């Protein structure tokens, strides 16, 4: 019997079987590499698994989501700050063309809804448990892979997923009309496939389906299938893991010298996953898309601007850690079927749970920074070795990631819909936090019980959708423990667990001690109390916390230290208050530590950080000192900073200090309420000091996690005392002391294409009352080419000042509130520092006029010219008391050396005339210098949270 007969028999048997159970799709596709299109004939045997008759059937066309900017994919990509689809050419976009549909050998009527969903009308109702064959003919215009990772690439390869028309799953007898958003979850049905693919002879084919021969694929998938057609054949590794035969196909290039490493590491990874999850899939296909999405962050080499490269981990360890995440992701997604929008956290939580434990087993002594502390050397000194972060284990990456997002109040509930999670929370909450939470449950009910329960449940639910209720029932049945606290409370809230061990009490005639534990959130969870002797755990006890402040009995013993949540069993927002010393001077306290530079928190100490402080301005010259502060990389409720300094220009003491108290709001309209107090003492002119004291209260509104919109209302009081110039005592305009009350509303929408910023300020003092508004708009009209418009308007209700000091600035600002810390020569009237430009108030670059004392309206504009060069223009009208209304303008060229941070302005034509022809032209060139670390961080985090 030849191969073709065997193939036909296998196909017929599988078809008959599948028709009674699930959908069957038969595809004949032909690839045209010149036009980047697929000609498709498709037969779909649709099985009605609902409990109602269907008069129409819905097919999904993810390909059409690449057709324009208005699809959900187009909107989602802009939210992710990916503008490739937005600016793509027509030939780079995808869509379905020339579609014809037949049912019962007749042309079918169909309607396209919302770009992506074809509703096919049936001639007769399709009864429950019945199957209908639908035949489709169409052409797929493939998109460029720069948009999503799928489509055609510049190297001539084609990674195909989600491009064929697919029947939609039904829930409660209704189709799941979920648009394609490139989030690797789709509302598709468990389907048998048989595909015949025609392509040029110099190409190879691979897939997550079984490759029968060079043109035929066959298999079953719960998800959209992946197919790779490329000029290079995939590297395949074949294994026998227990009774399972497994093929691992790598869809990206591997150096020949690394093949043995891949061979050995994959075998170890598969053995580990088989032990944890049972029988493995027969085919594991790792595409470039999986490699990119499932990247183990933090192990890559660090390249310092091409000057120096540091290797954090050996190449072997990098391969292992990255491959495990890719393979575990593939295995878990093949073995577990569930609603990925609602129950994503089960898949991602298990992925990171197994990854966490894989690291614990095979990398027990590996540190978070790897070899970096040994690699970085300054004058033969290795500074990173003195930081606690160099001693932190690699498994702490999950803890640190969660704590950073939680302390910023940007976390979301574990059970939040996947499509509503911010990009960072798709990793941190759905993955890291849930993985840690599963590890906590594992310790609570017993690791063997947890893992055997998961393994059994996965095998029993192999052909049906898993729910969180089934997971709960499985764990409770195996452990005999009530897990309502986790499934009913914990996953549905973003209340941040925070325990504090306050004190312990011991009496001589008692065989136990009493430990006072404070549950700051009052979320009911079990908690593990541990006791250490000589740095080893000698006693442990689980207790269940339901109150804010409770006493728990614990066996008495000769302990050195008492701890709760040892080894960060569950995700806690702050674990710095989880231990107590039981003897000596620090009994019932924590040790104190003074630490050079900010570091990750060491939970064994109360830390104060210090660092050298160096600044410069034209009057203090170099400002040298030491800054003491308590803020680590994680935001705290109470933060302080004190910096006593020495002014080399005046040979006197200067300094600054700040106190901040943040109240994070888990409910209500505000994300954070912040109170702050600041003090500064420096010099504003030669030999003249100023003292500034300010108090502020800010209300920061909540924002949608995937939105770039933020809003803030702030109220501030500012008191300034300036030292008088003894030679100008008789002048009336030398205001030595004044107070300011400022009320502000700030609106920001930092979308990647259309960016808006608006601000309104009302300011009151004993000398004036004024209001001002600023509106900023930046539009990217072509790829990396932008046009910017800014409006500023200001009006004095009254102005009792007899100087220009409090006026609206036109080409310079006086900064009488001392708000601009990077103002290097605030009192300069000539020279290089007078040329410093700050985009504020009037915003003119040419030196046309200094200020307006009644009202002002200005418009500033910029447009891209070439590479780092822009054209700018400013225009405005203003009025000063006792003077007529005046119109002014200027224009010129801007050089963006470091955009928004270091830029040069070359004036050309203005109210003054053609400036390059004027004397001392170079003294009219302006520059910006705006080094603000928080601005850099805010810029980098856009699109993530």
Steps between C-alpha positions, in 0.01 A plus 500: 500500500665824390522822703219680313245227584604508866471877497146489350386242757640702786337813363157340455508349849604825658238689303215270600610511861547874504166577338330358803722682742646820364559715192706383207679740264653393169712763327675516166723808488742634240764759587590769246832644620491785247166645606530378863157334477341164575234347275277289725238233454356406839241245609367544851297224664328704768364307798220669696604446861242747632159413643309699242440496126717742302369705209840651434863424578779747576850474356786714618740675263796623703666587169258790453619653827820593311303690235483847663563706814141486623490130586544387859850383407582847368376662821676248721832547322484875557427437868814283503692788336548291187439721196606259223142422389400866527772611260515184289459515124202337331717214372613425858147452632289187499142414405272232357416542132267331247311303762230256384310267735290194419266302724311196378667560159331842475650848526445625853405849607740656749560830670828649627465658844756725674767426237566148635184290544328329209143394579400219261127447464385136471228373274369277779549523879791291627372283783701424816756219459476526121775585252496709184768531233581850382738561210694825464725641230700814563834672475702612801707812451770447761624787721862581574620329819617830654142561613443195718778250432273310257507535123785535256847611609784673319705177497232334285343281770128481585370440851127436470254506788141626526482562122260223396129549564399329826161408653445676831435333833160540659425586860148483637388434140653825374812541284803654669553806282845579635709713261859409424739714707825299476474385861545129420156404609219421260138387530558196278376144529680170549546395137650224286706629207617357172698746285656472158745785440660588165805728495822550301751215492773689684288531817439274800188462712450443871211537739362419841300236311660173394693531173390201292719588202636812333150620407260348751424577863261325738403533865271639765521842662305689765644825368580656165766296325852625423674431168851607404613506137863601462813448294671327792382175650422512871732329744315211666581310818337163569471344844353204681377634836370201697235360265462825299662564163548875468626710211617855578529718192684833532377762256797732535870471426741315730878504468650157430727539803195524726309195374627271776397751766149521351481121476590448867304789648179418312517140623534617861214748457269241346577251776418763760171593331404134457557446871280797587227482235493142374500392134647757262374612157657312210598823323637823652554776246685812623449787256678835493180648643510270803871576541427873508190486722636243743836659559663447837569863591820589682756245382623663179844653474523874568653708223617844617464711183731263313791590730475215747299178523429316822386137511245448777458129434684237305366426152393156621297641789341766275390231255357281777303774676357642179422159348324376811256792490434447128451123528299515825273763344442277198438185706263665749299666222467170314396303808257748656197637321324795664357846439821701477325831550347404836733222620831612353646506850478121528718447191745780574508427872589135438764602245678723749440260791687225315763746381551621858546145626718402203736782597492391866592145402767560237628848588480505882807721545457725197454868577273752333792694351682186395870569436455877474644582847820320397501652151466870594827642628607859570870544583511129589209550742179307439237741637191286433622242751425747779132518406239268646354447152818307410403244767135469399411160346374477142158391626453845656433639151132413551483671838681814386290531183174475694611734779605772256162510324303463825684783677423724202131405542482377141421135576168337411304202635621158387150422371482813282419424137817448301404759238463760778844440650774750428796360308717481809225332705461229235843395625508621861145422618383220267844338521728601786241567771288196415807277479607617846145448625496141369834447673339628821206256466752225426675565832169535683340174385825312427708511181434136404126541553491820291701362209329161488163674511599721206635203304183294556272790416688577175477138385131470586410828324711441191207526258285756677524855622644545847342751738621661821222316687643165386846607610364598841310173540803294399733671750247490783419135440868402504601712797183492714551875546259785440635736233212748487740771618698461177234433236226724643701788644869508412486475119212747472664792677815705469511558874865460575584255775726653763573334832713640777641304793480759777609334823522176688419432865649227714422391855714261703217271609360457146605243242413735214562858400248751364582668170324821402439516123338791322308428178491842337247411229291259711478266201441150643799282412704229671843608614809303596687591821860378512771499765874501432796385703852549364345613166307172461125445518430294813122542538203597285128543544215596267239742634197653332470877509156660497550814712720803470673453834535153650699297754611150403649238729825338387709228669761649730861435412853631498456707183715778353236637264126480432371541146181504297472426127853357497651488148215715368251216477218727387513832311525765769536870421754547777695223673736734686301468823475121512768415754592566862817440698426309821814582702744776583489870427280456191240284677158567345672728248689490171863587453589838356715539187651802326542403134701665222262565209146372458465124487218249502363465849678267738213370718740439791574869550347843534700681235603857434673561170757766429679619190721788387314797360659721234320786327601820326356842439664828413482642853571208730738352240554137600263389778648208691337297773338178613139403452327278757173334400286192548357436156616179334390411144156443657267783590421530872209664683743728683813623325759749611814653357749736667805639324734729694739652245788741465505779242849538353405830339404668827694285750180449699263224602195438282258214478159354429250263653166342422230298671238309303204298620311294242157355560417238238127465445379154400141623458350834401592744223858568609803278446715688747480794736840649563609750765841659470719753672822640352778729615782652292780739587731605216607814313312673221756774424856578583528499879119500542319201652141391495296280733203320358246305701201330341208281599288312251202270472440305177202291398599259222198349327474135412558414138400202293792256509535503121441873467762775471266758653592640840347785701621680809367776722753664728499775759830648609632770732840649429691740724814665361747722676776658292806670639508865395781659305639764739565730205134491392325543835318811389354346186132412533514199269730289717242276666677316778210296637177379342251216532320321220187287492466287188206284386563285192320254280714284267373277221728275298427256219829362370378297205768408251340675199300781660646625826318759711597688810301772673551701815312779675650691794346759728753686713437737788737714704488827689637663183288353221232255389537333164388202295677319219437206269728290286392256228753278326432277200743276311395304190711242319398550137754254354727239653718683759398838353302726728331836511459675834269785600492672837273774624559713808262762635520701819307784663555713811181570693708752687869580510614718789867430437705792369763278335513242220602226741156332516404568136430238238830415332533531124852388406620443858333416827598631841390178676405696810360181656839326452335200335750431220793317658698494173503881467877554497516880482165628617625858557728517195451795263765401244744225411455126436269434795268779388449289188347209695146443379213363705174418322266689733254788483556692171758253374674730248851407389607833353575781746203713391374616841517385861155515658132602499334653806131489393423213266665276242403252227768307313520211257813286461541252216756248379513263204750238395748615235773235451646237730571681832395841367162670546356833391343714771287813505342707778238774483320696770320808614538652846432810702681659790360763732524847352603367158319415180436151369797353315536217247826303481629195314816295443613194305804281459656153504516263796762226544385209720824362643310304768128566432320679786818505707784675309412715198631807312294781340642702208286813441440612139221754433322687781351833599861617534575419134722239333703393801794314337602833344503674836802568713584242769270239345647215707388675821140463376520120462300337782541159665291279726640288779243290677645198676217362710525131591127466575425646154727235346324221694155633403610514137623138503193358675253632241287221356578266792300640793 
